[in-house]
């Protein structure tokens, strides 16, 4: 649970963050972003915008990818994250669910969850941790002894999120949880994100699927080639012409009927969905 400080105070502040890879490619070019305690923040942007890079900077995993913070600072609960290694990030409550799920396919569902809980020092409450996840994802309870590789894509994503929750995050970092999933499953993932947040966890949700992300989030930022180009409340951004045009597939010159028809059939707006 996150709440040692009041809602409205930032749990995360990113200031003027510049990140390069291999000393050459500038992936982030001076990013400013804030996540308030107890909120869901969406970070939207197309492929290559720098979304995963930002999460890597937060989870201490940049250097595994030959990336480096060149400038700026990241304050997590007021403390500078500079030089903090991945294990310490997790134990301080910053937990990333990486892009592409990366579950252990040969281990069972429950073994995957156990692996997620290894970072939690105290023993007490471990069975409550499993129960919380099984309540949230009943399908994982049914499949707890099955090999994780046998789960569907959506179930694997839920397992990846569940594994992250086992580390008891204060700020959960989700990297494109909707990727490659069917619209119905994406809707469920949006609801799960709201539920996780209701239970007291702040969330930074990276997505290309603006429809789902803006529904789940309180506020949102749009990243455009390493810079924040837009930010505001999720409702405001969902209404903005730029977001509609770029991420919701709505041209401003379209008739209201066509826009409404697309909203009812999201498959047509987001061609990256594979199902
Ligand atoms: N390990 C890496 N080495 C070099 N360049 C990288 C590496 N990872 C990402 N990049 C580059 O950094 C930019 C941002 O990538 P990324 O953060 O993965 O974007 P996104 O997650 O928004 O798709 C892209 O130009 C990408 O090619
Ligand atoms: Mg990415």
Short mmCIF file of C-alpha atoms and ligand atoms in Angstrom, two decimals:
data_model
loop_
_atom_site.label_atom_id
_atom_site.label_comp_id
_atom_site.label_asym_id
_atom_site.label_seq_id
_atom_site.Cartn_x
_atom_site.Cartn_y
_atom_site.Cartn_z
CA UNK A 1 0.00 0.00 0.00
CA UNK A 2 1.29 3.41 -0.86
CA UNK A 3 -0.26 5.92 1.39
CA UNK A 4 2.17 7.41 3.77
CA UNK A 5 1.50 10.82 2.26
CA UNK A 6 -1.69 12.57 1.25
CA UNK A 7 -3.25 12.33 -2.21
CA UNK A 8 -2.21 15.24 -4.38
CA UNK A 9 1.42 15.12 -3.27
CA UNK A 10 3.73 13.71 -5.93
CA UNK A 11 5.02 10.18 -5.54
CA UNK A 12 7.17 10.73 -8.62
CA UNK A 13 8.71 13.82 -10.16
CA UNK A 14 10.79 13.68 -13.30
CA UNK A 15 12.62 16.87 -14.21
CA UNK A 16 14.39 17.66 -17.44
CA UNK A 17 15.39 14.03 -17.96
CA UNK A 18 17.82 13.33 -20.79
CA UNK A 19 18.73 9.72 -21.59
CA UNK A 20 21.08 8.41 -24.25
CA UNK A 21 21.95 4.93 -25.48
CA UNK A 22 25.53 4.03 -26.28
CA UNK A 23 26.41 7.68 -25.73
CA UNK A 24 24.80 8.57 -29.05
CA UNK A 25 21.06 8.02 -29.52
CA UNK A 26 19.16 10.60 -27.48
CA UNK A 27 15.99 8.77 -26.49
CA UNK A 28 14.69 11.30 -23.95
CA UNK A 29 15.33 14.99 -24.59
CA UNK A 30 14.33 16.81 -21.43
CA UNK A 31 11.21 15.13 -20.06
CA UNK A 32 9.13 16.57 -17.21
CA UNK A 33 6.43 14.40 -15.70
CA UNK A 34 4.69 14.07 -12.33
CA UNK A 35 2.67 11.25 -10.82
CA UNK A 36 0.54 12.23 -7.84
CA UNK A 37 0.20 9.82 -4.95
CA UNK A 38 -2.81 7.59 -5.49
CA UNK A 39 -3.33 8.41 -9.16
CA UNK A 40 -3.17 6.60 -12.51
CA UNK A 41 -1.07 8.44 -15.08
CA UNK A 42 -1.03 7.40 -18.73
CA UNK A 43 2.04 7.94 -20.87
CA UNK A 44 1.05 7.77 -24.53
CA UNK A 45 3.25 7.78 -27.57
CA UNK A 46 3.95 5.88 -30.73
CA UNK A 47 6.71 3.38 -31.35
CA UNK A 48 10.15 4.74 -30.55
CA UNK A 49 8.84 7.78 -28.62
CA UNK A 50 10.89 6.82 -25.55
CA UNK A 51 8.20 5.32 -23.31
CA UNK A 52 10.11 2.16 -22.34
CA UNK A 53 13.25 4.24 -21.89
CA UNK A 54 11.46 6.35 -19.29
CA UNK A 55 10.32 3.25 -17.39
CA UNK A 56 13.83 1.80 -17.51
CA UNK A 57 15.18 5.00 -15.98
CA UNK A 58 12.67 4.54 -13.15
CA UNK A 59 13.32 0.86 -12.52
CA UNK A 60 17.10 1.18 -12.55
CA UNK A 61 17.41 -1.06 -15.62
CA UNK A 62 18.74 1.48 -18.12
CA UNK A 63 22.32 0.34 -17.92
CA UNK A 64 21.32 -3.23 -18.82
CA UNK A 65 20.41 -1.69 -22.18
CA UNK A 66 23.53 0.48 -22.41
CA UNK A 67 21.46 3.52 -21.56
CA UNK A 68 22.49 6.43 -19.36
CA UNK A 69 20.90 9.41 -17.66
CA UNK A 70 22.82 12.41 -18.99
CA UNK A 71 20.87 15.15 -17.27
CA UNK A 72 17.92 15.83 -15.05
CA UNK A 73 16.60 14.13 -11.97
CA UNK A 74 14.05 11.61 -10.82
CA UNK A 75 12.57 12.11 -7.39
CA UNK A 76 10.65 9.19 -5.93
CA UNK A 77 8.93 10.18 -2.71
CA UNK A 78 11.26 13.15 -2.65
CA UNK A 79 14.43 11.04 -2.92
CA UNK A 80 16.76 11.16 -5.90
CA UNK A 81 16.88 7.80 -7.68
CA UNK A 82 20.31 8.42 -9.17
CA UNK A 83 22.41 5.25 -9.16
CA UNK A 84 19.77 3.13 -7.48
CA UNK A 85 20.01 -0.48 -8.67
CA UNK A 86 17.00 -2.50 -9.85
CA UNK A 87 16.67 -4.57 -6.66
CA UNK A 88 16.60 -1.47 -4.49
CA UNK A 89 14.06 0.16 -6.77
CA UNK A 90 11.78 -2.86 -6.30
CA UNK A 91 12.26 -2.99 -2.55
CA UNK A 92 11.43 0.69 -2.32
CA UNK A 93 8.15 0.02 -4.12
CA UNK A 94 8.94 0.94 -7.72
CA UNK A 95 7.94 -2.15 -9.68
CA UNK A 96 7.99 -2.53 -13.45
CA UNK A 97 5.97 -5.00 -15.49
CA UNK A 98 8.07 -5.03 -18.64
CA UNK A 99 6.88 -4.88 -22.22
CA UNK A 100 6.17 -8.30 -23.70
CA UNK A 101 5.18 -9.89 -20.36
CA UNK A 102 8.34 -12.03 -19.84
CA UNK A 103 6.83 -14.59 -17.54
CA UNK A 104 8.65 -17.86 -16.83
CA UNK A 105 6.83 -20.15 -19.26
CA UNK A 106 8.19 -23.40 -17.79
CA UNK A 107 7.20 -22.55 -14.25
CA UNK A 108 3.67 -22.87 -12.95
CA UNK A 109 1.44 -19.88 -12.40
CA UNK A 110 2.02 -20.03 -8.66
CA UNK A 111 5.78 -20.37 -9.05
CA UNK A 112 5.75 -17.23 -11.19
CA UNK A 113 3.90 -15.38 -8.46
CA UNK A 114 6.30 -16.70 -5.86
CA UNK A 115 9.22 -15.35 -7.91
CA UNK A 116 7.54 -11.94 -7.81
CA UNK A 117 7.27 -12.09 -4.04
CA UNK A 118 10.93 -12.88 -3.39
CA UNK A 119 11.76 -9.22 -2.96
CA UNK A 120 9.36 -8.87 -0.04
CA UNK A 121 11.37 -9.29 3.11
CA UNK A 122 8.88 -9.98 5.79
CA UNK A 123 7.16 -13.37 5.61
CA UNK A 124 3.86 -12.30 7.14
CA UNK A 125 1.07 -11.69 4.72
CA UNK A 126 2.47 -13.77 1.86
CA UNK A 127 -0.63 -15.92 1.62
CA UNK A 128 -2.72 -12.73 1.70
CA UNK A 129 -0.64 -11.53 -1.26
CA UNK A 130 -1.52 -14.65 -3.30
CA UNK A 131 -5.15 -14.35 -2.27
CA UNK A 132 -5.35 -10.73 -3.37
CA UNK A 133 -4.09 -11.71 -6.81
CA UNK A 134 -6.33 -14.76 -7.08
CA UNK A 135 -9.31 -12.59 -6.12
CA UNK A 136 -8.40 -10.09 -8.80
CA UNK A 137 -7.70 -12.78 -11.44
CA UNK A 138 -9.84 -15.85 -10.69
CA UNK A 139 -8.53 -17.56 -13.82
CA UNK A 140 -5.04 -17.59 -12.28
CA UNK A 141 -6.42 -19.34 -9.20
CA UNK A 142 -7.95 -22.01 -11.43
CA UNK A 143 -4.67 -22.44 -13.31
CA UNK A 144 -2.30 -22.04 -10.37
CA UNK A 145 -0.62 -25.45 -10.92
CA UNK A 146 -0.44 -25.19 -14.70
CA UNK A 147 2.65 -24.22 -16.60
CA UNK A 148 2.48 -20.51 -17.39
CA UNK A 149 3.39 -21.14 -21.03
CA UNK A 150 -0.01 -22.77 -21.53
CA UNK A 151 -1.91 -19.60 -20.65
CA UNK A 152 -3.45 -17.39 -23.33
CA UNK A 153 -1.83 -14.03 -24.11
CA UNK A 154 -4.31 -12.16 -21.93
CA UNK A 155 -3.83 -14.57 -19.04
CA UNK A 156 -0.07 -14.23 -19.35
CA UNK A 157 -0.42 -10.47 -19.13
CA UNK A 158 -2.54 -10.86 -16.01
CA UNK A 159 0.09 -13.16 -14.54
CA UNK A 160 2.80 -10.61 -15.33
CA UNK A 161 0.77 -7.93 -13.54
CA UNK A 162 0.07 -10.32 -10.65
CA UNK A 163 3.76 -11.11 -10.34
CA UNK A 164 4.48 -7.37 -10.13
CA UNK A 165 1.87 -6.99 -7.40
CA UNK A 166 3.59 -9.70 -5.34
CA UNK A 167 6.41 -7.17 -4.77
CA UNK A 168 3.86 -4.85 -3.12
CA UNK A 169 4.44 -1.83 -5.32
CA UNK A 170 3.71 1.72 -4.27
CA UNK A 171 4.12 2.82 -7.87
CA UNK A 172 3.41 0.18 -10.50
CA UNK A 173 5.00 0.75 -13.92
CA UNK A 174 3.16 -1.00 -16.74
CA UNK A 175 4.75 -1.13 -20.18
CA UNK A 176 2.10 -1.60 -22.89
CA UNK A 177 -0.02 -4.23 -21.16
CA UNK A 178 -2.55 -4.20 -24.03
CA UNK A 179 -0.03 -5.12 -26.72
CA UNK A 180 -1.27 -7.91 -28.99
CA UNK A 181 -4.47 -8.58 -27.02
CA UNK A 182 -8.10 -8.70 -28.15
CA UNK A 183 -10.32 -5.67 -27.40
CA UNK A 184 -12.36 -7.54 -24.79
CA UNK A 185 -9.24 -8.53 -22.87
CA UNK A 186 -7.86 -5.01 -23.16
CA UNK A 187 -11.04 -3.75 -21.52
CA UNK A 188 -10.50 -6.18 -18.65
CA UNK A 189 -6.94 -5.02 -18.21
CA UNK A 190 -8.17 -1.42 -17.99
CA UNK A 191 -10.57 -2.46 -15.22
CA UNK A 192 -7.84 -4.34 -13.38
CA UNK A 193 -5.68 -1.21 -13.45
CA UNK A 194 -8.51 0.78 -11.85
CA UNK A 195 -8.94 -1.90 -9.20
CA UNK A 196 -5.22 -1.99 -8.38
CA UNK A 197 -5.39 1.77 -8.00
CA UNK A 198 -8.48 1.58 -5.77
CA UNK A 199 -6.54 -0.77 -3.52
CA UNK A 200 -3.96 1.98 -2.96
CA UNK A 201 -1.27 1.66 -5.64
CA UNK A 202 -0.25 4.55 -7.88
CA UNK A 203 0.18 3.55 -11.52
CA UNK A 204 2.22 4.82 -14.45
CA UNK A 205 0.66 3.21 -17.52
CA UNK A 206 2.61 3.29 -20.77
CA UNK A 207 0.40 2.64 -23.78
CA UNK A 208 -0.04 3.05 -27.48
CA UNK A 209 -3.68 2.16 -26.96
CA UNK A 210 -4.96 5.61 -26.08
CA UNK A 211 -8.58 4.47 -25.84
CA UNK A 212 -7.92 2.10 -22.97
CA UNK A 213 -5.27 4.26 -21.30
CA UNK A 214 -7.34 7.44 -21.24
CA UNK A 215 -10.25 5.54 -19.77
CA UNK A 216 -8.12 4.08 -16.99
CA UNK A 217 -6.07 7.19 -16.20
CA UNK A 218 -6.65 10.38 -14.23
CA UNK A 219 -4.01 12.36 -16.07
CA UNK A 220 -1.97 11.74 -19.19
CA UNK A 221 1.18 12.79 -21.00
CA UNK A 222 1.97 12.36 -24.67
CA UNK A 223 5.58 11.61 -25.52
CA UNK A 224 6.73 12.58 -28.98
CA UNK A 225 10.27 11.64 -30.02
CA UNK A 226 11.72 12.03 -26.54
CA UNK A 227 9.71 15.10 -25.48
CA UNK A 228 6.38 15.63 -23.77
CA UNK A 229 4.20 17.30 -26.39
CA UNK A 230 0.90 17.35 -24.48
CA UNK A 231 -0.32 16.78 -20.96
CA UNK A 232 -3.50 17.27 -18.99
CA UNK A 233 -6.38 15.43 -17.43
CA UNK A 234 -7.25 12.20 -19.23
CA UNK A 235 -10.67 13.62 -20.13
CA UNK A 236 -9.16 16.77 -21.61
CA UNK A 237 -6.69 14.79 -23.66
CA UNK A 238 -9.35 12.39 -24.92
CA UNK A 239 -11.20 15.44 -26.23
CA UNK A 240 -8.15 17.16 -27.73
CA UNK A 241 -7.93 17.30 -31.49
CA UNK A 242 -4.29 16.30 -31.52
CA UNK A 243 -4.86 13.14 -29.50
CA UNK A 244 -7.95 12.24 -31.47
CA UNK A 245 -6.09 12.63 -34.73
CA UNK A 246 -2.87 10.94 -33.71
CA UNK A 247 -3.92 8.23 -31.31
CA UNK A 248 -7.64 7.67 -31.57
CA UNK A 249 -7.73 7.64 -35.35
CA UNK A 250 -10.31 10.43 -35.56
CA UNK A 251 -9.67 12.99 -38.29
CA UNK A 252 -11.09 16.39 -37.34
CA UNK A 253 -13.00 16.59 -40.60
CA UNK A 254 -14.92 13.38 -40.02
CA UNK A 255 -18.64 13.34 -39.44
CA UNK A 256 -19.83 12.75 -35.90
CA UNK A 257 -21.49 9.51 -37.04
CA UNK A 258 -18.25 8.08 -38.32
CA UNK A 259 -16.43 9.02 -35.16
CA UNK A 260 -19.15 7.41 -33.04
CA UNK A 261 -19.16 4.29 -35.21
CA UNK A 262 -15.44 3.88 -34.75
CA UNK A 263 -15.66 4.40 -31.02
CA UNK A 264 -17.99 1.43 -30.93
CA UNK A 265 -15.65 -0.67 -32.99
CA UNK A 266 -12.19 0.00 -31.66
CA UNK A 267 -10.65 -2.69 -33.86
CA UNK A 268 -10.92 -0.31 -36.78
CA UNK A 269 -9.10 2.53 -35.09
CA UNK A 270 -6.13 0.59 -33.81
CA UNK A 271 -4.65 -1.58 -36.44
CA UNK A 272 -1.87 -2.87 -34.20
CA UNK A 273 -4.25 -5.24 -32.49
CA UNK A 274 -3.59 -8.70 -33.74
CA UNK A 275 -6.88 -10.35 -32.75
N1 LIG B 1 19.09 -0.61 -26.14
C1 LIG B 1 19.01 0.41 -27.01
N2 LIG B 1 20.09 0.80 -27.70
C2 LIG B 1 20.03 1.87 -28.57
N3 LIG B 1 18.92 2.56 -28.83
C3 LIG B 1 17.78 2.19 -28.18
C4 LIG B 1 17.77 1.10 -27.25
N4 LIG B 1 16.53 0.97 -26.76
C5 LIG B 1 15.78 1.94 -27.36
N5 LIG B 1 16.54 2.66 -28.21
C6 LIG B 1 16.10 3.81 -29.03
O1 LIG B 1 15.56 4.81 -28.17
C7 LIG B 1 14.39 5.38 -28.72
C8 LIG B 1 13.23 5.16 -27.75
O2 LIG B 1 12.95 3.76 -27.65
P1 LIG B 1 11.91 3.18 -26.63
O3 LIG B 1 12.09 3.82 -25.32
O4 LIG B 1 11.99 1.71 -26.70
O5 LIG B 1 10.53 3.69 -27.27
P2 LIG B 1 9.03 3.18 -27.05
O6 LIG B 1 9.00 2.33 -25.84
O7 LIG B 1 8.24 4.45 -26.90
O8 LIG B 1 8.65 2.45 -28.29
C9 LIG B 1 14.20 4.72 -30.07
O9 LIG B 1 14.79 5.55 -31.04
C10 LIG B 1 14.95 3.43 -29.93
O10 LIG B 1 15.43 3.00 -31.19
MG1 LIG B 2 8.36 0.37 -25.57
#
